[in-house]
Amino acid sequence: MNGYTYFAPTRVLFGAGKLAELGDRKLPGDKALIVTTGGTSVKRNGYLARVEAELERAGVAHELFDRIEPNPLRETVNEGGWIAHTHGCDFVLALGGGSVMDGSKGICAVAANPHTGADGTEQPGDIWDFVNGGTAKGMRMEHDPLPLVCVTTTAGTGSEVDAGGVISCEENDEKLRLGDPRLFPRLSVVDPELMLTVPARLTAFQGFDALFHSVECYIANTHTPMGDMVCREGIRRAAHALPTCVNEGDNLEARSELAFANTLGGYAMDASGTTGCHGTEHGMSAHHHDLPHGAGLIMIARAYHQHMIDAHACDERYVDMARLMGNTEATAPQDFIVELTRLMEACHVDDLSMAEWGIAPDELAAMAHNAITTNGALFAHDPVALTVDDVTEILEKSYR
């Protein structure tokens, strides 16, 4: 058995109705910046009002920043960080899904690390100082980021229990990773009742992202005994619950199971790491910022894993995953592709089209190059190394 190092310090309140306990907890400050998307769902469904009431019950003041995009942008994160800094917020509360939690981690970093102007005055900081890859500087934060509390409303990214995030820059067509152990949330609320209102199509996009976190961490060359245990349970639960969540969105039991699979996916990334499949999708949505991350992963997953299966990268693990996904009699790695396709069909996402999001065939080679050059850390986890030509071929086989 190989050794491992594992660190996941977030306190998690998991279960239906847990949001009502937020106000009973000792929160990490006296004034919060509530961060959410520019959409209306958290307001329309009453989640924002409930969070505000819990903060008020805890004696915590708050400001609202409701501008995060589906792929949080550098300029938005910088703006949110400056607002938190200038309004005296001493912690951030992320209310939403993965994009909100990722953006909030960036805001925590920027708020605590403003620039100093030539005249000695404080100026807005830049998250590009701290993200890694591409044109970013990859610097270590001089000052600890603001503490973070997460209230997640989707089952997709596991960001409520990890210390990473992904930030995009439109002007450079880059989607890069932010990571620092100081960015682990102090407290996260995972209340499946808040997920009952997620539309079916978005449920599928987010749920497959959760599944793929565990799948990729299981085949990664960084896998560990601790991570294997977490990944296997995450795969089993996600595959079991996802069709019911998509087709019976008000099924609280299934939503709870998928929410747990999602949180397990976050723990999987704490123990291991996602692969070039995620890296390839980052190359796609770096060029098309309105492309949901989960949708992009669904489009390319079968071609990516078929490449690994054809290379006999980790045959036993693909057989094991097929069994976890429902085929208890699986004996061949190809059975994983069969089970993955069956799951996509059950969730009505087996025929997603890149063209639907404006992706053209003549962009694919540039996307492949972008992916490998800006997200090399993820490709380094692949069980078999991929070249730019390999990634281009995966994208071409996935294109429709």
mmCIF file with all atom_site columns, C-alpha atoms in Angstrom, residues 200-201 204-205 208 212 242 246-247 294-303 337-354 356-357 397-400:
data_model
loop_
_atom_site.group_PDB
_atom_site.id
_atom_site.type_symbol
_atom_site.label_atom_id
_atom_site.label_alt_id
_atom_site.label_comp_id
_atom_site.label_asym_id
_atom_site.label_entity_id
_atom_site.label_seq_id
_atom_site.pdbx_PDB_ins_code
_atom_site.Cartn_x
_atom_site.Cartn_y
_atom_site.Cartn_z
_atom_site.occupancy
_atom_site.B_iso_or_equiv
_atom_site.pdbx_formal_charge
_atom_site.auth_seq_id
_atom_site.auth_comp_id
_atom_site.auth_asym_id
_atom_site.auth_atom_id
_atom_site.pdbx_PDB_model_num
ATOM 1  C CA . ALA A 1 200 ? -33.140 18.995 -15.157 1.00 0.00 ? 200 ALA A CA 1
ATOM 2  C CA . ARG A 1 201 ? -30.592 19.992 -17.802 1.00 0.00 ? 201 ARG A CA 1
ATOM 3  C CA . ALA A 1 204 ? -27.286 16.693 -15.510 1.00 0.00 ? 204 ALA A CA 1
ATOM 4  C CA . PHE A 1 205 ? -24.415 19.050 -16.357 1.00 0.00 ? 205 PHE A CA 1
ATOM 5  C CA . PHE A 1 208 ? -21.731 14.587 -14.477 1.00 0.00 ? 208 PHE A CA 1
ATOM 6  C CA . PHE A 1 212 ? -16.065 12.899 -13.450 1.00 0.00 ? 212 PHE A CA 1
ATOM 7  C CA . LEU A 1 242 ? -28.190 11.137 -11.215 1.00 0.00 ? 242 LEU A CA 1
ATOM 8  C CA . VAL A 1 246 ? -32.731 14.607 -13.638 1.00 0.00 ? 246 VAL A CA 1
ATOM 9  C CA . ASN A 1 247 ? -36.104 12.953 -14.176 1.00 0.00 ? 247 ASN A CA 1
ATOM 10 C CA . GLY A 1 294 ? -20.201 20.001 -17.062 1.00 0.00 ? 294 GLY A CA 1
ATOM 11 C CA . ALA A 1 295 ? -21.635 20.158 -20.571 1.00 0.00 ? 295 ALA A CA 1
ATOM 12 C CA . GLY A 1 296 ? -18.159 20.378 -22.058 1.00 0.00 ? 296 GLY A CA 1
ATOM 13 C CA . LEU A 1 297 ? -17.034 17.384 -20.010 1.00 0.00 ? 297 LEU A CA 1
ATOM 14 C CA . ILE A 1 298 ? -20.014 15.329 -21.165 1.00 0.00 ? 298 ILE A CA 1
ATOM 15 C CA . MET A 1 299 ? -19.129 16.099 -24.796 1.00 0.00 ? 299 MET A CA 1
ATOM 16 C CA . ILE A 1 300 ? -15.534 14.866 -24.586 1.00 0.00 ? 300 ILE A CA 1
ATOM 17 C CA . ALA A 1 301 ? -15.590 12.215 -21.861 1.00 0.00 ? 301 ALA A CA 1
ATOM 18 C CA . ARG A 1 302 ? -16.251 9.172  -24.022 1.00 0.00 ? 302 ARG A CA 1
ATOM 19 C CA . ALA A 1 303 ? -13.512 9.999  -26.522 1.00 0.00 ? 303 ALA A CA 1
ATOM 20 C CA . ILE A 1 337 ? -17.922 3.302  -22.007 1.00 0.00 ? 337 ILE A CA 1
ATOM 21 C CA . VAL A 1 338 ? -21.134 1.289  -22.294 1.00 0.00 ? 338 VAL A CA 1
ATOM 22 C CA . GLU A 1 339 ? -22.178 2.283  -18.774 1.00 0.00 ? 339 GLU A CA 1
ATOM 23 C CA . LEU A 1 340 ? -21.205 5.909  -19.311 1.00 0.00 ? 340 LEU A CA 1
ATOM 24 C CA . THR A 1 341 ? -23.280 6.060  -22.492 1.00 0.00 ? 341 THR A CA 1
ATOM 25 C CA . ARG A 1 342 ? -26.220 4.399  -20.740 1.00 0.00 ? 342 ARG A CA 1
ATOM 26 C CA . LEU A 1 343 ? -26.041 7.012  -17.977 1.00 0.00 ? 343 LEU A CA 1
ATOM 27 C CA . MET A 1 344 ? -25.867 9.873  -20.470 1.00 0.00 ? 344 MET A CA 1
ATOM 28 C CA . GLU A 1 345 ? -28.902 8.502  -22.302 1.00 0.00 ? 345 GLU A CA 1
ATOM 29 C CA . ALA A 1 346 ? -30.842 8.181  -19.046 1.00 0.00 ? 346 ALA A CA 1
ATOM 30 C CA . CYS A 1 347 ? -30.090 11.846 -18.358 1.00 0.00 ? 347 CYS A CA 1
ATOM 31 C CA . HIS A 1 348 ? -30.846 12.972 -21.947 1.00 0.00 ? 348 HIS A CA 1
ATOM 32 C CA . VAL A 1 349 ? -27.387 14.423 -22.595 1.00 0.00 ? 349 VAL A CA 1
ATOM 33 C CA . ASP A 1 350 ? -25.833 11.770 -24.851 1.00 0.00 ? 350 ASP A CA 1
ATOM 34 C CA . ASP A 1 351 ? -26.153 13.952 -27.964 1.00 0.00 ? 351 ASP A CA 1
ATOM 35 C CA . LEU A 1 352 ? -24.848 17.325 -26.762 1.00 0.00 ? 352 LEU A CA 1
ATOM 36 C CA . SER A 1 353 ? -23.423 19.381 -29.608 1.00 0.00 ? 353 SER A CA 1
ATOM 37 C CA . MET A 1 354 ? -20.407 21.676 -29.467 1.00 0.00 ? 354 MET A CA 1
ATOM 38 C CA . GLU A 1 356 ? -24.864 24.543 -29.924 1.00 0.00 ? 356 GLU A CA 1
ATOM 39 C CA . TRP A 1 357 ? -22.383 26.732 -28.038 1.00 0.00 ? 357 TRP A CA 1
ATOM 40 C CA . LYS A 1 397 ? -14.059 12.616 -32.318 1.00 0.00 ? 397 LYS A CA 1
ATOM 41 C CA . SER A 1 398 ? -16.325 14.410 -29.865 1.00 0.00 ? 398 SER A CA 1
ATOM 42 C CA . TYR A 1 399 ? -17.471 17.105 -32.276 1.00 0.00 ? 399 TYR A CA 1
ATOM 43 C CA . ARG A 1 400 ? -21.044 17.235 -33.455 1.00 0.00 ? 400 ARG A CA 1
#
